[in-house]
Amino acid sequence: MADVILPSGERIVVGDAGLLAALRERRATAAAVLLDGQVHDVRDPLPAVGEVRVVGLNDPAALDVLRHTASHVLAHAVTRLYPGVKLAIGPAIAEGFYYDFRFPDPINRDDLVRIEAEMAKIVEEDLPIERVWLPRAEAEALLAEKGEAYKLELLREIPDEKISFYRQGEFLDLCRGPHLPSTGLVQHVKLVDLAGAYWRGDAERDMLTRIYGTAFPTREALEEHLKWREEARKRDHRFLGPELDLFSIHNETVGAGLVLWHPKGAAIRHQIETFWKDEHYKAGYQLVVTPHIGRARLWETSGHLDFYREGMYSPMMVEGQEFYLKPMNCPFHIAIYKTRTRSYRDLPIRYAELGTVYRFERSGVLHGLLRVRGFTQDDAHIICRPDQIEDEVLACLDLTLRILGAFGFHDYKVALSVRDPEHTEHYIGSDAMWEQAEGSLVRALERKGLSYTRMPGEAVFYGPKIDLHVLDSLKRSWQLTTIQFDFNEPERFDMAYIGDDGQAHRPYMVHRALLGSLERFFGILIEHYGGAFPVWLAPVQAVVLPVTEAEIPYAEGVADELRRAGIRAEAWTRERKTLRWLIREAQLQKVPYMLVCGAREAAGGLVAVRLRTGEDLGPQPVGSMVAQVQEAVASRGLAL
RNA sequence: GCCCGUGUAGCUCAGUCGGCAGAGCACUUCCUUGGUAAGGAAGAGGCCGUCGGUUCGAUUCCGACCGCGGGCUCCA
């Protein structure tokens, strides 16, 4: 006998008759059962004592169950339409679900419409979903008879003797559940994409066809999600980049993964770099500049030729010496450190550089600005004494939050990557160093009030690290900042400082990049702002628009005045176009301020101000506009 | 690398069941002097991704290659 709380809040006691019967009696719709916070199948036996909560379709806890069932409806429809299809796996995922199939013949996007129609039928049929437990031998015989090789492989990895299947109508699938009680509950479902996927993600194994879909408890939620997808599509930086004349990539001529920054993109980059440099000087960093290539022996010493060779380009010969394009900046910074004997009084030393590096990426993974082959890291190396590391990490987090905040990123997720405790032999550095470094990272995070997820086994071999993910305006997560200890290179380069005991000591070194790379960060910024940059970043902050030819000299005078005040302004006087045309163009280019000059304004030293938002401020003295733009720049906000 | 899709003017895309290649935007010229999201007309612009095959003839059909887009475990 268990106490059951229904979605309505009603409490009932359920006996051996079972939960499903009791629910049917009360006409209650149940998606799943919550027991100690775990989602369970409504068909499972209830605990002898205690309390369970039945959750309805609308409960967030039921979303994965709904989607998992939706993936079964998909698989059901596919088996009806494509005899001979083989089933692989079909889990719920963050934004919906997918199911992997092996089709006898290739399908394409048009097939999704047919499949969706068949899914609608299955939902309409409102088939009860039953759970079936089979003994292992029977399960194996059944799957073998159906020729479900992938399922058989999965079965062999299940340790249990009783194997769980789910049946809806004529469709039966190996599955651990849980599932909804019937197919009729999957009302709001949509197939969104089609892609290839390796069986178990292994490039050596079969290529399957993956169908992606999403499902929600209500039509509104589904539509909202589809709108969100559409919004993300419109903000795609690969679309906005050329549209706004920010950058271009030329695979055939320049090379894949190599970015050309156009004047407007470069203007934004200039603002980012200037701000970044100012903040770094204020935070006690010293800027350095290092070359793009270095001799092979440098990369031998650093170890990159051992553990990072596949990411590096082939060497070039210069006067009989091998040189490599740099994939990282650290060896150069270390070389600067080593130009003289350092005292403990010199530490911490913080070398920062916007250093351009080149890394080999397979062509299939290149993606706009987000994954490229040549990029500029906002890199720095902090070299310090053991007693300084905690304060250094904390200062680093401070700087990170200050800089990211300026770009409108205020939501963070933090991952702390540490050693795999089972395999400490895979890592360089002593236990004491790892513990001290991890301790400093944890305490710095705590002092900063940042919650974090500890991830054992995620650290690289040379030290623990913090990775910071930000959420953009569409709530998408991007990994930007990384702060990582390096126990490897100080050793390999024999870095040292002289302590107060007169002896040489090994310093700690921390690598950190706050924005990651300027290319990738720029791509993220474009999508975050949808191309409508805040005034301080906007490549063109104001356009001056003459109404007729007569106002051209006045408009140019106004633009000059703005430029003298440090505002990026253009007078659009090159062509005789109607004001309507000029406004539309400025609007499409997402220029924050449109300053209209007609006869009335020219006579009075005024401009009629239209904002990017569509708001009309009416005629304003030029001087007050200058002040308003300067104010918006100083605030670094989106407000105009 | 692999699966599906895709490649035609600077851009976005039609089209040819094998017979001289099309539109809109952008560009050039002319007309228009226009007050808050496209004023009008004319012109110029093409190795129809590359290479090969079939054919009297290929941008179209076939093959290979190249480029681009989406995706390639969030495990029954």
PDB file of N, CA, C and O in Angstrom, chain A residues 589-618:
ATOM      1  N   GLN A 589      20.891  47.606 -41.922  1.00  0.00           N
ATOM      2  CA  GLN A 589      22.269  47.543 -41.441  1.00  0.00           C
ATOM      3  C   GLN A 589      22.333  47.682 -39.918  1.00  0.00           C
ATOM      4  O   GLN A 589      23.394  47.674 -39.336  1.00  0.00           O
ATOM      5  N   LYS A 590      21.158  47.854 -39.292  1.00  0.00           N
ATOM      6  CA  LYS A 590      21.033  47.918 -37.837  1.00  0.00           C
ATOM      7  C   LYS A 590      21.873  49.047 -37.229  1.00  0.00           C
ATOM      8  O   LYS A 590      22.499  48.887 -36.167  1.00  0.00           O
ATOM      9  N   VAL A 591      21.899  50.183 -37.931  1.00  0.00           N
ATOM     10  CA  VAL A 591      22.613  51.363 -37.433  1.00  0.00           C
ATOM     11  C   VAL A 591      21.804  51.951 -36.275  1.00  0.00           C
ATOM     12  O   VAL A 591      20.612  52.187 -36.429  1.00  0.00           O
ATOM     13  N   PRO A 592      22.437  52.184 -35.114  1.00  0.00           N
ATOM     14  CA  PRO A 592      21.661  52.632 -33.949  1.00  0.00           C
ATOM     15  C   PRO A 592      20.947  53.980 -34.154  1.00  0.00           C
ATOM     16  O   PRO A 592      19.794  54.116 -33.776  1.00  0.00           O
ATOM     17  N   TYR A 593      21.658  54.955 -34.732  1.00  0.00           N
ATOM     18  CA  TYR A 593      21.063  56.299 -34.837  1.00  0.00           C
ATOM     19  C   TYR A 593      20.952  56.736 -36.299  1.00  0.00           C
ATOM     20  O   TYR A 593      21.927  56.681 -37.040  1.00  0.00           O
ATOM     21  N   MET A 594      19.748  57.168 -36.703  1.00  0.00           N
ATOM     22  CA  MET A 594      19.547  57.728 -38.033  1.00  0.00           C
ATOM     23  C   MET A 594      19.203  59.206 -37.853  1.00  0.00           C
ATOM     24  O   MET A 594      18.221  59.539 -37.190  1.00  0.00           O
ATOM     25  N   LEU A 595      20.042  60.051 -38.420  1.00  0.00           N
ATOM     26  CA  LEU A 595      19.868  61.486 -38.219  1.00  0.00           C
ATOM     27  C   LEU A 595      19.412  62.106 -39.537  1.00  0.00           C
ATOM     28  O   LEU A 595      20.186  62.209 -40.486  1.00  0.00           O
ATOM     29  N   VAL A 596      18.134  62.501 -39.585  1.00  0.00           N
ATOM     30  CA  VAL A 596      17.550  62.999 -40.816  1.00  0.00           C
ATOM     31  C   VAL A 596      17.720  64.518 -40.888  1.00  0.00           C
ATOM     32  O   VAL A 596      17.441  65.225 -39.922  1.00  0.00           O
ATOM     33  N   CYS A 597      18.219  64.972 -42.047  1.00  0.00           N
ATOM     34  CA  CYS A 597      18.420  66.409 -42.231  1.00  0.00           C
ATOM     35  C   CYS A 597      17.581  66.896 -43.403  1.00  0.00           C
ATOM     36  O   CYS A 597      17.889  66.594 -44.558  1.00  0.00           O
ATOM     37  N   GLY A 598      16.528  67.636 -43.129  1.00  0.00           N
ATOM     38  CA  GLY A 598      15.753  68.306 -44.168  1.00  0.00           C
ATOM     39  C   GLY A 598      15.998  69.789 -44.067  1.00  0.00           C
ATOM     40  O   GLY A 598      16.859  70.248 -43.309  1.00  0.00           O
ATOM     41  N   ALA A 599      15.222  70.541 -44.813  1.00  0.00           N
ATOM     42  CA  ALA A 599      15.407  71.996 -44.832  1.00  0.00           C
ATOM     43  C   ALA A 599      15.221  72.579 -43.438  1.00  0.00           C
ATOM     44  O   ALA A 599      15.983  73.448 -43.001  1.00  0.00           O
ATOM     45  N   ARG A 600      14.222  72.089 -42.711  1.00  0.00           N
ATOM     46  CA  ARG A 600      13.931  72.640 -41.376  1.00  0.00           C
ATOM     47  C   ARG A 600      15.117  72.434 -40.446  1.00  0.00           C
ATOM     48  O   ARG A 600      15.528  73.347 -39.726  1.00  0.00           O
ATOM     49  N   GLU A 601      15.682  71.208 -40.450  1.00  0.00           N
ATOM     50  CA  GLU A 601      16.795  70.909 -39.552  1.00  0.00           C
ATOM     51  C   GLU A 601      18.027  71.728 -39.943  1.00  0.00           C
ATOM     52  O   GLU A 601      18.725  72.267 -39.080  1.00  0.00           O
ATOM     53  N   ALA A 602      18.278  71.807 -41.264  1.00  0.00           N
ATOM     54  CA  ALA A 602      19.463  72.532 -41.727  1.00  0.00           C
ATOM     55  C   ALA A 602      19.394  73.993 -41.303  1.00  0.00           C
ATOM     56  O   ALA A 602      20.406  74.597 -40.945  1.00  0.00           O
ATOM     57  N   ALA A 603      18.192  74.542 -41.306  1.00  0.00           N
ATOM     58  CA  ALA A 603      18.041  75.957 -40.937  1.00  0.00           C
ATOM     59  C   ALA A 603      18.290  76.153 -39.454  1.00  0.00           C
ATOM     60  O   ALA A 603      18.778  77.207 -39.038  1.00  0.00           O
ATOM     61  N   GLY A 604      18.001  75.133 -38.631  1.00  0.00           N
ATOM     62  CA  GLY A 604      18.064  75.346 -37.186  1.00  0.00           C
ATOM     63  C   GLY A 604      19.212  74.647 -36.488  1.00  0.00           C
ATOM     64  O   GLY A 604      19.243  74.595 -35.258  1.00  0.00           O
ATOM     65  N   GLY A 605      20.168  74.072 -37.243  1.00  0.00           N
ATOM     66  CA  GLY A 605      21.273  73.349 -36.593  1.00  0.00           C
ATOM     67  C   GLY A 605      20.784  72.105 -35.883  1.00  0.00           C
ATOM     68  O   GLY A 605      21.304  71.725 -34.840  1.00  0.00           O
ATOM     69  N   LEU A 606      19.777  71.442 -36.466  1.00  0.00           N
ATOM     70  CA  LEU A 606      19.152  70.295 -35.813  1.00  0.00           C
ATOM     71  C   LEU A 606      19.323  69.028 -36.651  1.00  0.00           C
ATOM     72  O   LEU A 606      19.731  69.084 -37.815  1.00  0.00           O
ATOM     73  N   VAL A 607      18.987  67.900 -36.059  1.00  0.00           N
ATOM     74  CA  VAL A 607      18.801  66.650 -36.810  1.00  0.00           C
ATOM     75  C   VAL A 607      17.524  66.006 -36.270  1.00  0.00           C
ATOM     76  O   VAL A 607      17.261  66.071 -35.072  1.00  0.00           O
ATOM     77  N   ALA A 608      16.744  65.388 -37.176  1.00  0.00           N
ATOM     78  CA  ALA A 608      15.562  64.646 -36.731  1.00  0.00           C
ATOM     79  C   ALA A 608      16.005  63.217 -36.478  1.00  0.00           C
ATOM     80  O   ALA A 608      16.517  62.549 -37.365  1.00  0.00           O
ATOM     81  N   VAL A 609      15.822  62.744 -35.236  1.00  0.00           N
ATOM     82  CA  VAL A 609      16.455  61.496 -34.826  1.00  0.00           C
ATOM     83  C   VAL A 609      15.480  60.324 -34.866  1.00  0.00           C
ATOM     84  O   VAL A 609      14.418  60.366 -34.256  1.00  0.00           O
ATOM     85  N   ARG A 610      15.858  59.297 -35.603  1.00  0.00           N
ATOM     86  CA  ARG A 610      15.127  58.029 -35.565  1.00  0.00           C
ATOM     87  C   ARG A 610      16.078  56.984 -35.018  1.00  0.00           C
ATOM     88  O   ARG A 610      17.228  56.881 -35.445  1.00  0.00           O
ATOM     89  N   LEU A 611      15.616  56.202 -34.059  1.00  0.00           N
ATOM     90  CA  LEU A 611      16.440  55.154 -33.482  1.00  0.00           C
ATOM     91  C   LEU A 611      16.222  53.847 -34.230  1.00  0.00           C
ATOM     92  O   LEU A 611      15.205  53.649 -34.874  1.00  0.00           O
ATOM     93  N   ARG A 612      17.200  52.952 -34.077  1.00  0.00           N
ATOM     94  CA  ARG A 612      17.111  51.615 -34.664  1.00  0.00           C
ATOM     95  C   ARG A 612      15.853  50.877 -34.206  1.00  0.00           C
ATOM     96  O   ARG A 612      15.323  50.017 -34.898  1.00  0.00           O
ATOM     97  N   THR A 613      15.394  51.228 -33.016  1.00  0.00           N
ATOM     98  CA  THR A 613      14.199  50.584 -32.471  1.00  0.00           C
ATOM     99  C   THR A 613      12.937  51.024 -33.200  1.00  0.00           C
ATOM    100  O   THR A 613      11.872  50.468 -32.972  1.00  0.00           O
ATOM    101  N   GLY A 614      13.054  52.041 -34.059  1.00  0.00           N
ATOM    102  CA  GLY A 614      11.888  52.578 -34.746  1.00  0.00           C
ATOM    103  C   GLY A 614      11.350  53.822 -34.059  1.00  0.00           C
ATOM    104  O   GLY A 614      10.504  54.540 -34.594  1.00  0.00           O
ATOM    105  N   GLU A 615      11.876  54.103 -32.860  1.00  0.00           N
ATOM    106  CA  GLU A 615      11.401  55.252 -32.107  1.00  0.00           C
ATOM    107  C   GLU A 615      11.836  56.564 -32.778  1.00  0.00           C
ATOM    108  O   GLU A 615      12.960  56.670 -33.260  1.00  0.00           O
ATOM    109  N   ASP A 616      10.945  57.539 -32.806  1.00  0.00           N
ATOM    110  CA  ASP A 616      11.214  58.847 -33.417  1.00  0.00           C
ATOM    111  C   ASP A 616      11.382  59.887 -32.316  1.00  0.00           C
ATOM    112  O   ASP A 616      10.445  60.175 -31.585  1.00  0.00           O
ATOM    113  N   LEU A 617      12.600  60.420 -32.169  1.00  0.00           N
ATOM    114  CA  LEU A 617      12.845  61.397 -31.100  1.00  0.00           C
ATOM    115  C   LEU A 617      12.558  62.818 -31.557  1.00  0.00           C
ATOM    116  O   LEU A 617      12.672  63.754 -30.762  1.00  0.00           O
ATOM    117  N   GLY A 618      12.252  63.007 -32.842  1.00  0.00           N
ATOM    118  CA  GLY A 618      11.981  64.351 -33.342  1.00  0.00           C
ATOM    119  C   GLY A 618      13.265  65.156 -33.464  1.00  0.00           C
ATOM    120  O   GLY A 618      14.358  64.645 -33.268  1.00  0.00           O
TER     121      GLY A 618
END
